[in-house]
Coordinates of C-alpha atoms in Angstrom, one line a residue:
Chain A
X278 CA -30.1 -8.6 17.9
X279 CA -26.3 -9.8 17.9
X280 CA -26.2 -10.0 21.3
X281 CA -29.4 -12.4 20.8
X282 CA -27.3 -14.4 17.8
X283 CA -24.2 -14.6 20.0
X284 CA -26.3 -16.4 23.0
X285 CA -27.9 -18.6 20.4
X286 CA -24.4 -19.8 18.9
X287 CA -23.4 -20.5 22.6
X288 CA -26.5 -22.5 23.0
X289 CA -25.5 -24.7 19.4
X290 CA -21.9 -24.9 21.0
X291 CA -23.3 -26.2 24.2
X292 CA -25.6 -28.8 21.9
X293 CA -22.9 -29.7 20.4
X294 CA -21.1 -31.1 23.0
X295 CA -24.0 -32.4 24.3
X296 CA -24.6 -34.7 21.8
X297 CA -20.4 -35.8 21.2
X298 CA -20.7 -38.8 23.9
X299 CA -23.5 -40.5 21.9
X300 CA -22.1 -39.8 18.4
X301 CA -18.9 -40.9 20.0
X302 CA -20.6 -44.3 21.9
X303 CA -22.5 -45.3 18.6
X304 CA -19.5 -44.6 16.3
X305 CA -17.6 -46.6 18.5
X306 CA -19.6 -50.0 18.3
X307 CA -20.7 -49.6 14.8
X308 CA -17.4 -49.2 13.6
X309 CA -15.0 -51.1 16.2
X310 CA -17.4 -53.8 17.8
X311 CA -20.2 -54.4 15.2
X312 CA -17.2 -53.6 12.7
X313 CA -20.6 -52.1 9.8
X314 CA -20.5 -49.5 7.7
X315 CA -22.7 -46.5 8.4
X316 CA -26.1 -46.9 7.1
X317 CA -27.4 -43.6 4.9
X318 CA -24.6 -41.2 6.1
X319 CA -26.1 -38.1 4.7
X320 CA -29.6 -38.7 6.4
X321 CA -28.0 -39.3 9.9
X322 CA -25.8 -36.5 9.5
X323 CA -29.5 -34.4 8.3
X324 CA -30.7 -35.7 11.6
X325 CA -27.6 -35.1 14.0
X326 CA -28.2 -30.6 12.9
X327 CA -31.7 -31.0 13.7
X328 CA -31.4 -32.7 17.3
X329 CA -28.4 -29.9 17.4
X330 CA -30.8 -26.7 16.6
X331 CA -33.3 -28.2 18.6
X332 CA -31.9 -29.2 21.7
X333 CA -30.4 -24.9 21.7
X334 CA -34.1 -23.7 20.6
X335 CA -35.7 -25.9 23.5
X336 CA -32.6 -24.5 26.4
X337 CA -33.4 -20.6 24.7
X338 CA -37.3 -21.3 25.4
X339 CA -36.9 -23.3 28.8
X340 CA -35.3 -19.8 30.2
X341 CA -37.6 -17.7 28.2
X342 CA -41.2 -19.4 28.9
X343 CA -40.7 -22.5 30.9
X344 CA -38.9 -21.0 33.5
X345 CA -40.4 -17.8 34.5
X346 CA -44.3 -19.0 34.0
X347 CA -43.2 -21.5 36.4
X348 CA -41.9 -19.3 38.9
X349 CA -44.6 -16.4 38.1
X350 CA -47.4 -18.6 38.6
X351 CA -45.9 -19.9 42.2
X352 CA -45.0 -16.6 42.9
X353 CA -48.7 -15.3 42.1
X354 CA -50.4 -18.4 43.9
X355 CA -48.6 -17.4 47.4
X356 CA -49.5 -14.3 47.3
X357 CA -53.3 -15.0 46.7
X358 CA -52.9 -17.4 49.5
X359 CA -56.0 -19.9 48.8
X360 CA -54.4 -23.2 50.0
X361 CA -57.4 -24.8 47.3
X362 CA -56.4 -23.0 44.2
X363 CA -52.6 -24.3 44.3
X364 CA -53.4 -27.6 45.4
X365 CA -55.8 -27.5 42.4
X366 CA -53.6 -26.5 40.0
X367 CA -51.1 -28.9 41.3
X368 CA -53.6 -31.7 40.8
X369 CA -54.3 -30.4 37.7
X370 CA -50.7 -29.9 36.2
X371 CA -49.7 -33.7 37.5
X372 CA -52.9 -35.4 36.4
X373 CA -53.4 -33.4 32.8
X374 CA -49.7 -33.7 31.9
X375 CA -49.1 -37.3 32.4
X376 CA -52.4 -39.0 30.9
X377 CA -51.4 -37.7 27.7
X378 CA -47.7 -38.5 28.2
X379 CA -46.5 -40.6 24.5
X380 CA -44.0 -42.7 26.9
X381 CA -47.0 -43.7 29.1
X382 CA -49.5 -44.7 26.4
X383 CA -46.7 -47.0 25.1
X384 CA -46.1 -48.4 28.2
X385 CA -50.0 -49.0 29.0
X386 CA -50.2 -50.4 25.9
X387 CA -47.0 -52.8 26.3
X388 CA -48.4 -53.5 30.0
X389 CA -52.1 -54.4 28.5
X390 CA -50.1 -57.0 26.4
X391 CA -48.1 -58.7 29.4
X392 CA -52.0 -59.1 31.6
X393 CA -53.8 -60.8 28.5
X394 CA -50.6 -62.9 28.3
X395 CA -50.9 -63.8 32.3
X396 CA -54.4 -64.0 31.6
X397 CA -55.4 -61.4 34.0
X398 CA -57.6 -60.4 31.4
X399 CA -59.2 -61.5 28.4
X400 CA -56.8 -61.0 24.8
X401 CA -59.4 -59.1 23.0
X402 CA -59.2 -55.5 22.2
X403 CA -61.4 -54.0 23.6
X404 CA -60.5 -55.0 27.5
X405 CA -56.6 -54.6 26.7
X406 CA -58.2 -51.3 25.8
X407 CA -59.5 -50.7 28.8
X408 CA -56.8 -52.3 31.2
X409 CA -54.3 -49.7 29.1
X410 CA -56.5 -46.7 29.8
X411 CA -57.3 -47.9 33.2
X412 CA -53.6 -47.8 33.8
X413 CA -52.8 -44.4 32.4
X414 CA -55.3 -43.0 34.5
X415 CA -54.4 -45.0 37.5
X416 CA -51.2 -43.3 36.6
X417 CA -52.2 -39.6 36.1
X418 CA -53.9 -39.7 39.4
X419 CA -50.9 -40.9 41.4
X420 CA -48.9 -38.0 39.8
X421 CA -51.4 -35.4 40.6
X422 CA -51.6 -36.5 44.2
X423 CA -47.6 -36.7 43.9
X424 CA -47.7 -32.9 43.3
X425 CA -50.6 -31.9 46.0
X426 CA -48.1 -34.0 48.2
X427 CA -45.6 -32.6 47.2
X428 CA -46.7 -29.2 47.5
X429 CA -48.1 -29.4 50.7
X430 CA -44.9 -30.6 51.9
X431 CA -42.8 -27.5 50.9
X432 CA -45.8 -25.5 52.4
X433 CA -45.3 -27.5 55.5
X434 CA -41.5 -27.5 55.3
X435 CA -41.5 -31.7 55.5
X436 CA -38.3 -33.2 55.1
X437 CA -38.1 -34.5 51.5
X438 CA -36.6 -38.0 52.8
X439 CA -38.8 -38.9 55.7
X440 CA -41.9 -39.3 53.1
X441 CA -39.6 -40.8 50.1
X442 CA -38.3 -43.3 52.6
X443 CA -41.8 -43.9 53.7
X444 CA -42.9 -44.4 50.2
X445 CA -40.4 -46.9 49.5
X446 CA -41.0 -49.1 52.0
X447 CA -44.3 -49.4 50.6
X448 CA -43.0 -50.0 47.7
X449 CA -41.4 -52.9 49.1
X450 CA -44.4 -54.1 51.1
X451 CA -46.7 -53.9 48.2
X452 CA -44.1 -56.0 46.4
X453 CA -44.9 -59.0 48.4
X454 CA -48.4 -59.0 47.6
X455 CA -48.9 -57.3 43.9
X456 CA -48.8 -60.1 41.3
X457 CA -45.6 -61.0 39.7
X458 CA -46.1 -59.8 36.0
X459 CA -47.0 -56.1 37.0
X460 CA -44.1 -55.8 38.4
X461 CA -41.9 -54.3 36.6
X462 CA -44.5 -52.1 35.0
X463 CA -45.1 -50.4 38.1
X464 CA -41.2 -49.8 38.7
X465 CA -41.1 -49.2 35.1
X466 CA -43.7 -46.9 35.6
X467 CA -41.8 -44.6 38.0
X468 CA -39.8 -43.5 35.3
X469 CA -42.1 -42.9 32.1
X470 CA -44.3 -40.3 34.1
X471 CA -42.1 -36.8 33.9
X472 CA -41.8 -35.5 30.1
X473 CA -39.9 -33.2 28.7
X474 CA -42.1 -30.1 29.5
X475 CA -43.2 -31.3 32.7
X476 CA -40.2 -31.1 33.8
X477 CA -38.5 -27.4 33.8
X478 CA -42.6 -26.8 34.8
X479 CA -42.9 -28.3 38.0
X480 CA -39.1 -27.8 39.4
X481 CA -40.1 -23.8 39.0
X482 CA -43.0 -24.3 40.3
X483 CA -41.3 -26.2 43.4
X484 CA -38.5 -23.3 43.6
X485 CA -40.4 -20.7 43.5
X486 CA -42.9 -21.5 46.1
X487 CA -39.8 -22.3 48.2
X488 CA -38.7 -19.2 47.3
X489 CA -41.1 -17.0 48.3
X490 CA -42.7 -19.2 51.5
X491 CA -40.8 -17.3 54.4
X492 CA -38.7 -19.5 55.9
X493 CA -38.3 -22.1 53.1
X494 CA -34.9 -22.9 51.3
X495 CA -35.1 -23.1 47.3
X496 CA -32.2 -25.7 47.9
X497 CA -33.7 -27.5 50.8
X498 CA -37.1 -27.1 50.4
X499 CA -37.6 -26.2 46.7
X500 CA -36.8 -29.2 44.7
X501 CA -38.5 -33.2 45.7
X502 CA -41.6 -32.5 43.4
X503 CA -40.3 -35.0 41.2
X504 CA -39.3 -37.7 43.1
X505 CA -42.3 -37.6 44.5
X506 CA -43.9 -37.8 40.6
X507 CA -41.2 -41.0 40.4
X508 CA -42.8 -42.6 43.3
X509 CA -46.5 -42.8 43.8
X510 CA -46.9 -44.5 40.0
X511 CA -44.9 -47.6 41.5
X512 CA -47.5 -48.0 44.7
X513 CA -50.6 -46.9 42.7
X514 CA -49.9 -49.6 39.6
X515 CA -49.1 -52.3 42.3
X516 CA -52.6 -51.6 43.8
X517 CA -54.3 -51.1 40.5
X518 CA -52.4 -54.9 39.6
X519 CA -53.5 -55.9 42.9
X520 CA -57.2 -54.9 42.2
X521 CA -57.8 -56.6 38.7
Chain B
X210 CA -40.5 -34.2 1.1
X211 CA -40.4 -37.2 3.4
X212 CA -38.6 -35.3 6.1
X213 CA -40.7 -32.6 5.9
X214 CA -43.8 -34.3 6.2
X215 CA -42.5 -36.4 9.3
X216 CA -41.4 -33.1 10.7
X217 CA -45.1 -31.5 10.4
X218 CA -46.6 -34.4 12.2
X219 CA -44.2 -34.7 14.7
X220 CA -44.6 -31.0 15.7
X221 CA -48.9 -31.8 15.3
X222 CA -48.2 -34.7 17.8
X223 CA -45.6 -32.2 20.0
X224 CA -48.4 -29.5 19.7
X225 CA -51.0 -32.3 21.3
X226 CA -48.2 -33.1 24.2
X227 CA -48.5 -29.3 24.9
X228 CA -51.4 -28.9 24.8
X229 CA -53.4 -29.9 27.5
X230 CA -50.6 -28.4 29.8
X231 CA -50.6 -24.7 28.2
X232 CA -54.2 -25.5 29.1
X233 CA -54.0 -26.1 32.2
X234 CA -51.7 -22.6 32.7
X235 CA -54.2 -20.1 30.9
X236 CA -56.9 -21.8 32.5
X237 CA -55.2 -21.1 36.4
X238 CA -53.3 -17.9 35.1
X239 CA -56.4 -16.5 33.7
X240 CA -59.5 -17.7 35.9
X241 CA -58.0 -18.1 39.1
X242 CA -55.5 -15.8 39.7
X243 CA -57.0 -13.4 37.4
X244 CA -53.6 -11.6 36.4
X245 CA -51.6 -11.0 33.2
X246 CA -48.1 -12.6 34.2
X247 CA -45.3 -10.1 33.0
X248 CA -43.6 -10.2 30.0
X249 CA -46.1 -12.4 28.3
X250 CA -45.3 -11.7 25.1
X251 CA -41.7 -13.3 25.7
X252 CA -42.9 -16.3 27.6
X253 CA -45.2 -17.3 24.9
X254 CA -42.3 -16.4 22.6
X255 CA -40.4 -19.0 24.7
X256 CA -43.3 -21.5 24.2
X257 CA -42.8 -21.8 20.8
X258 CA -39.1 -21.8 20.9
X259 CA -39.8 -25.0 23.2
X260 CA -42.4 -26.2 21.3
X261 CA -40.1 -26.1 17.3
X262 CA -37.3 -26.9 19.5
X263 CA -38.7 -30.5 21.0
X264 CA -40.3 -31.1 17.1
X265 CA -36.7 -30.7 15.7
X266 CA -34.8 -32.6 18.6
X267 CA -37.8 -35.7 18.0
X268 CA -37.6 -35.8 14.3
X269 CA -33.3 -35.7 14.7
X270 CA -33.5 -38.2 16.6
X271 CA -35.7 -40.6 14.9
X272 CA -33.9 -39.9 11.6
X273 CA -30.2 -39.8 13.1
X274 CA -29.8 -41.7 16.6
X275 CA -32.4 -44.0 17.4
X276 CA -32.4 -46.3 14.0
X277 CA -29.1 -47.0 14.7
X278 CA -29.2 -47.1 18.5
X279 CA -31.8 -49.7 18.3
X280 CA -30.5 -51.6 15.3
X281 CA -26.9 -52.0 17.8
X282 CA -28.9 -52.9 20.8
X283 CA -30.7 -55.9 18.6
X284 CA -26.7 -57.0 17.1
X285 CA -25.1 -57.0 19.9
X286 CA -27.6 -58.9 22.1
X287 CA -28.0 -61.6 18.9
X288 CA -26.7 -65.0 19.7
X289 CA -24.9 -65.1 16.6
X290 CA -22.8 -62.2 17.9
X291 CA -22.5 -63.1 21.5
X292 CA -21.8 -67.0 20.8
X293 CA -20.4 -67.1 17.6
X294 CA -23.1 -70.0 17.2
X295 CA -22.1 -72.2 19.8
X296 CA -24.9 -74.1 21.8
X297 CA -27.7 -72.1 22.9
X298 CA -28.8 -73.7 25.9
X299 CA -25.5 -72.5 27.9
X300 CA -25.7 -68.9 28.5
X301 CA -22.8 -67.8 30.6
X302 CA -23.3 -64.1 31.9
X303 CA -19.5 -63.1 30.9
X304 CA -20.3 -63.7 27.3
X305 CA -21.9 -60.6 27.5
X306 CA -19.3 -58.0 27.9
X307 CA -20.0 -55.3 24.7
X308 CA -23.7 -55.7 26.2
X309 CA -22.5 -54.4 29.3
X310 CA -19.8 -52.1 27.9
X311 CA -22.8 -50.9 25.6
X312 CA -25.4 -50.5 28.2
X313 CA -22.9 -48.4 30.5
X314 CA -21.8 -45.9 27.3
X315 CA -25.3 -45.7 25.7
X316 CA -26.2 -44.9 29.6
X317 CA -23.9 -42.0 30.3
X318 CA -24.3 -40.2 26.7
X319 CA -28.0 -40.6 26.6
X320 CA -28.5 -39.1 29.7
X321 CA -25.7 -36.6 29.1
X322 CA -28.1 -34.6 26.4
X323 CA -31.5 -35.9 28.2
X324 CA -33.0 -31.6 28.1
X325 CA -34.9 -32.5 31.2
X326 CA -31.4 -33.2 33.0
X327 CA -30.4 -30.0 31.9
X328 CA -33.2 -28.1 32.7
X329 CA -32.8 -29.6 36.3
X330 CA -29.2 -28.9 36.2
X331 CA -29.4 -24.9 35.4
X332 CA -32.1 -24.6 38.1
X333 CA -29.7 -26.3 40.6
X334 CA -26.9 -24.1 39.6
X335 CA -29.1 -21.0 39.6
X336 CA -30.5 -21.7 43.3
X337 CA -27.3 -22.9 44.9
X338 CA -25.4 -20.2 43.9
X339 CA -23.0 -22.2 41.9
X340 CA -22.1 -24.4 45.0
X341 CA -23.7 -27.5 42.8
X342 CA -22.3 -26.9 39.3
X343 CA -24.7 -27.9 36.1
X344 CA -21.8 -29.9 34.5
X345 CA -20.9 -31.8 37.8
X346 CA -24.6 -32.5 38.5
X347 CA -24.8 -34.0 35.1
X348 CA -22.0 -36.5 35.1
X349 CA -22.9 -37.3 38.4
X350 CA -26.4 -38.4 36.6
X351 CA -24.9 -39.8 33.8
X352 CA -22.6 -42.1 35.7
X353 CA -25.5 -43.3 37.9
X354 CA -27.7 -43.9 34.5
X355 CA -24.6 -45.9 32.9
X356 CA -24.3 -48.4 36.2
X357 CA -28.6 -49.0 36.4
X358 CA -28.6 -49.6 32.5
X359 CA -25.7 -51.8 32.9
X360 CA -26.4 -53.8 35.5
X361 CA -30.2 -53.9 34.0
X362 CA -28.9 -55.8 30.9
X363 CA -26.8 -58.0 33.9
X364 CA -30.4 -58.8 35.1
X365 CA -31.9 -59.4 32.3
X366 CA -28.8 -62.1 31.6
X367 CA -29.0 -63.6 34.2
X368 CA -33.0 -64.0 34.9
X369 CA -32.3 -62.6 38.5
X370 CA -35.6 -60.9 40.1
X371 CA -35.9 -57.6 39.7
X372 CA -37.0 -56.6 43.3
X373 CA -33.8 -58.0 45.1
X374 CA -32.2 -55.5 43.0
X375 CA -34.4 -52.5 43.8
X376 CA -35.0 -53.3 47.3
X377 CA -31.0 -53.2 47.9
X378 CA -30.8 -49.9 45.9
X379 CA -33.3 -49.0 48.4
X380 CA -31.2 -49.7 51.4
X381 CA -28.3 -47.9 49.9
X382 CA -30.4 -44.8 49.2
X383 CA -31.6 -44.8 52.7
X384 CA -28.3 -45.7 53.6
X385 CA -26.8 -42.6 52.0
X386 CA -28.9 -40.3 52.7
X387 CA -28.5 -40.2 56.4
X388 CA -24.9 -39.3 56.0
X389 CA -25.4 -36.2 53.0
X390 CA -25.2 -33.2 53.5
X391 CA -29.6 -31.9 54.1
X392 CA -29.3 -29.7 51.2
X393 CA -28.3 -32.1 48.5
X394 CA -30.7 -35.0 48.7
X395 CA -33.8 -33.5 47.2
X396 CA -32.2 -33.2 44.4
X397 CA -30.6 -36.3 44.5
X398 CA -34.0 -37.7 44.6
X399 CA -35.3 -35.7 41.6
X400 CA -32.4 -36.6 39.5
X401 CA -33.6 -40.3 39.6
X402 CA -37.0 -39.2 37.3
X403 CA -35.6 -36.4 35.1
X404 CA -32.6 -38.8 33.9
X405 CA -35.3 -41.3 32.1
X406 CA -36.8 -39.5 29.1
X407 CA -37.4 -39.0 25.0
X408 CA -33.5 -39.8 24.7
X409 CA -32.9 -42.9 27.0
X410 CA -35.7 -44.5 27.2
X411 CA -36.3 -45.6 23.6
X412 CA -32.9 -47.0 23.3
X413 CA -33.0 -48.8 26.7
X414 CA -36.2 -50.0 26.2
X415 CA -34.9 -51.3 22.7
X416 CA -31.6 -53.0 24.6
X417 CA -34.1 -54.3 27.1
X418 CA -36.4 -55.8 24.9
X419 CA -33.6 -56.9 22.6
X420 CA -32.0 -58.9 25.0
X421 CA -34.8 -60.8 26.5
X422 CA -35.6 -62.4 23.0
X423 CA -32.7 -63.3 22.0
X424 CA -32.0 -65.0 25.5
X425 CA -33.5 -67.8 25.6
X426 CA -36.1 -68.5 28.6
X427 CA -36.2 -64.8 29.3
X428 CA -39.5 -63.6 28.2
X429 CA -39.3 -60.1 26.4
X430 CA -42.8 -59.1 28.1
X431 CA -41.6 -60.2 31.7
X432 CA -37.7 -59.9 31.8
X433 CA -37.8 -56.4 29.0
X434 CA -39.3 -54.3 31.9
X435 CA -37.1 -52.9 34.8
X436 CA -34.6 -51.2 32.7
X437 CA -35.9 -47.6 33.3
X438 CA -36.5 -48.3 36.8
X439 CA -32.9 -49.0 37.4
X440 CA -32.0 -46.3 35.1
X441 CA -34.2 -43.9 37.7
X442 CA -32.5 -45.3 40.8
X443 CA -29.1 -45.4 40.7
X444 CA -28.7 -41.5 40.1
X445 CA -29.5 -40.9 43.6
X446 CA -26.9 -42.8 44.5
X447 CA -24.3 -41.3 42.2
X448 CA -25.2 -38.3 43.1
X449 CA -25.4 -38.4 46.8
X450 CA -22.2 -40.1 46.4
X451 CA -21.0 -37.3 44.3
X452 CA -22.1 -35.0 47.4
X453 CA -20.0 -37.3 50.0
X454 CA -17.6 -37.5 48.4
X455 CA -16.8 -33.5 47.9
X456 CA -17.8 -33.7 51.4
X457 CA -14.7 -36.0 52.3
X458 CA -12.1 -34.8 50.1
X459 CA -12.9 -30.9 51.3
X460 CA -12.2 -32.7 55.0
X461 CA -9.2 -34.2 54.0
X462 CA -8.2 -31.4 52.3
X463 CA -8.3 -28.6 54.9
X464 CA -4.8 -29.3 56.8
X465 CA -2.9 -29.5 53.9
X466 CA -3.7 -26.0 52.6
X467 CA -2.6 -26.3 49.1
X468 CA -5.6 -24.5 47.7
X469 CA -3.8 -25.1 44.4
X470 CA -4.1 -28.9 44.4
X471 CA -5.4 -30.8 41.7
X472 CA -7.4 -34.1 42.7

């Protein structure tokens, strides 16, 4: 049990100095450039312990669940060897994570907004509505084909680059031809798709299929899942701009 | 009682995040592979560690960080700050220099305690043996966040398109990454979409956003967009050049044989 409260204060101490630069940053301009008081000191300082115990509790349970169901579940899936069921849960893991992402909905919901302003669409409701939806799920598709991509390619041994490269010259292609206003929500969109939880999930997932494919390297091999998750949204919300 | 209540439905709202992924693992763990996965008892212990731990970290922040993260991103992009009320109409990008100094510091310390970046991290240290360290790895991240957020709000100044910018990130990335070492760039190319999450992007978004009202002719729903894409790009590129440059220094640092040298 000590050993177990000793780890946990290393974790706060390693919070801690996570967290100094920003302190540090937004101490700095409030009270040297902005030259303010702090607004409601004893609230902020209320706030700073909980990002502080939570950050520790999250790192504990990333190495204690995250982690290991990640690697267990890659570990199981290659030895079952049904090509189907992995890409499956892949699919699955991309798609069901990132249409319920908080960071996407927002950015559907900003994105809706900027097509009834260019008068892509009509300003009412219900079809921003259904532009926003359309576009989470435009979205979630691209990630969960990201992830059977992605997985097939550490199956396959791909080169990470080659594809990634590829991709982004598609990117730049589709540029030219998607309309102006969407954009920057599909660039945007790169970035919103891979949450907190996702995360730690799918980079075990990645490494320990690499690990346990004969042949693979966890380094070389192991890790790329995400970028691919960071890539598709652009191309599939330039098409999905493209098509209404 | 305030707090308390915001902290029960942030951890309801966390719980529905969850959700549909723990879901998605009993469903695969359970049905498919038909297997009990060892140690279960910790791993869902570890589940709920994550799951209190994300509540606490989102209700911190909300209560501690991003009021006043966003509040500075709104005052230091106001025209009363920037101009001290002189004419409007003439917007000259080097009257912006504590929105760039801003940009690049809010970058690099947001990203700095970003848990998705340090999930990442570990993993990389774990795999590589230690060759990539966590810390390095990190600041390497951080730096590349603090450039794209920077040079986002330089865009955003001065109405340039967006796509220039990306497209010529592009060409450095490809650029680099025929000249890193093989095992280094897919990681470099994760790092790009774990640095953007529930700590940066709210206050980038905010700085965005802020920026392009208070500009005039910038339009908050064209121009405010782009910031997170730059803050996803320009990690690779830190980090690859992180990678090269290790690379070059252990060259140049072979004949001289001073193992105890401090660069």
């Amino acid at each position: 049990m000590s050993s177990f409260l000793l780890r946990f204060l290393g974790l706060i101490r390693d919070a801690v100095r996570d967290l100094l630069p920003i302190v540090l940053v937004i101490g700095f301009f409030q009270v040297a450039v902005i030259q303010q008081p702090f607004p409601n000191l004893v609230e902020t300082a209320i706030g700073l312990i909980m990002v502080i115990l939570g950050l520790a509790l999250f790192v504990q349970g990333l190495e204690q669940g995250l982690f290991p169901i990640g690697e267990t579940m890659a570990n199981a899936f290659a030895r079952k060897g049904s090509l189907s069921a992995l890409l499956a849960f892949a699919f699955c893991l991309g798609f069901g994570t990132t249409a319920a992402e908080p960071a996407l909905i927002a950015v559907a919901g900003e994105a809706a907004d900027v097509a009834a302003m260019a008068k892509v669409i009509d300003a009412d409701d219900a079809s921003r509505d259904a532009y926003a939806m359309g576009l989470r799920i435009t979205v979630a598709l691209s990630v969960g084909a990201a992830l059977v991509l992605g997985v097939f390619r550490i199956l396959k041994g791909w080169p990470v680059h080659v594809l990634i490269i590829g991709g982004y010259i598609v990117v730049v292609v589709l540029t030219f031809f998607a309309p102006p206003e969407i954009i920057g929500i599909a660039y945007d969109s790169g970035g919103v798709t891979t949450s907190t939880i996702t995360v730690p999930l799918v980079t075990a997932l990645g490494v320990g299929l690499a690990s346990v494919i004969k042949g693979r390297n966890p380094m070389v091999d192991g890790f790329g899942l995400i970028a691919f998750a960071s890539l598709t949204p652009m191309i599939f919300v330039m098409f999905y701009g493209m098509l209404f | 009682m305030d707090l308390l209540s915001h902290v029960g439905t942030t951890f309801v709202l966390t719980l529905r995040d969850v959700a549909p992924i723990v879901l998605i693992l009993v469903v695969f763990q359970f049905a498919v592979l038909r297997k009990k996965p060892p140690h279960l008892g910790r791993i869902v212990g570890g589940f709920v560690y994550v799951l209190i731990g994300l509540t606490l970290f989102l209700v911190g922040l909300e209560q501690a960080l991003f009021p006043i993260g966003e509040t500075m991103a709104r005052q230091l992009t106001d025209p009363l700050f920037i101009g001290e009320g002189a004419v409007l109409d003439l917007i000259d990008w080097r009257d912006y220099g504590w929105v760039y100094a801003f940009a690049f510091a809010i970058g690099f310390s947001t990203a700095i305690a970003e848990p998705s970046l340090i999930a990442v991290s570990v993993k990389a240290e774990q795999i590589s043996g230690g060759t990539v360290r966590a810390s390095g790895l990190r600041i390497a991240v951080a730096l590349g966040v603090a450039v794209g957020v920077a040079l986002g709000t330089f865009r955003i100044v001065t109405g340039t398109p967006l796509h220039w910018y990306i497209s010529a990130a592009y060409v450095v990335v490809i650029a680099q990454t025929l000249r890193t070492p093989r095992a280094i760039i897919p990681l470099a190319y994760d790092s790009g979409g774990v640095s953007t999450s529930t700590v940066t992007v709210p206050i980038i978004t905010a700085l965005g956003l802020g920026l392009a009202t208070s500009i005039p002719g910038r339009s908050p729903l064209l121009d405010g967009f782009g910031m997170i894409a730059f803050a996803c790009l320009f990690p690779m590129i830190s980090v690859m050049g992180y990678s090269q440059l290790t690379v070059f220094l252990a060259r140049f640092k072979k004949p001289v044989s001073t193992p105890k040298e401090v660069t």
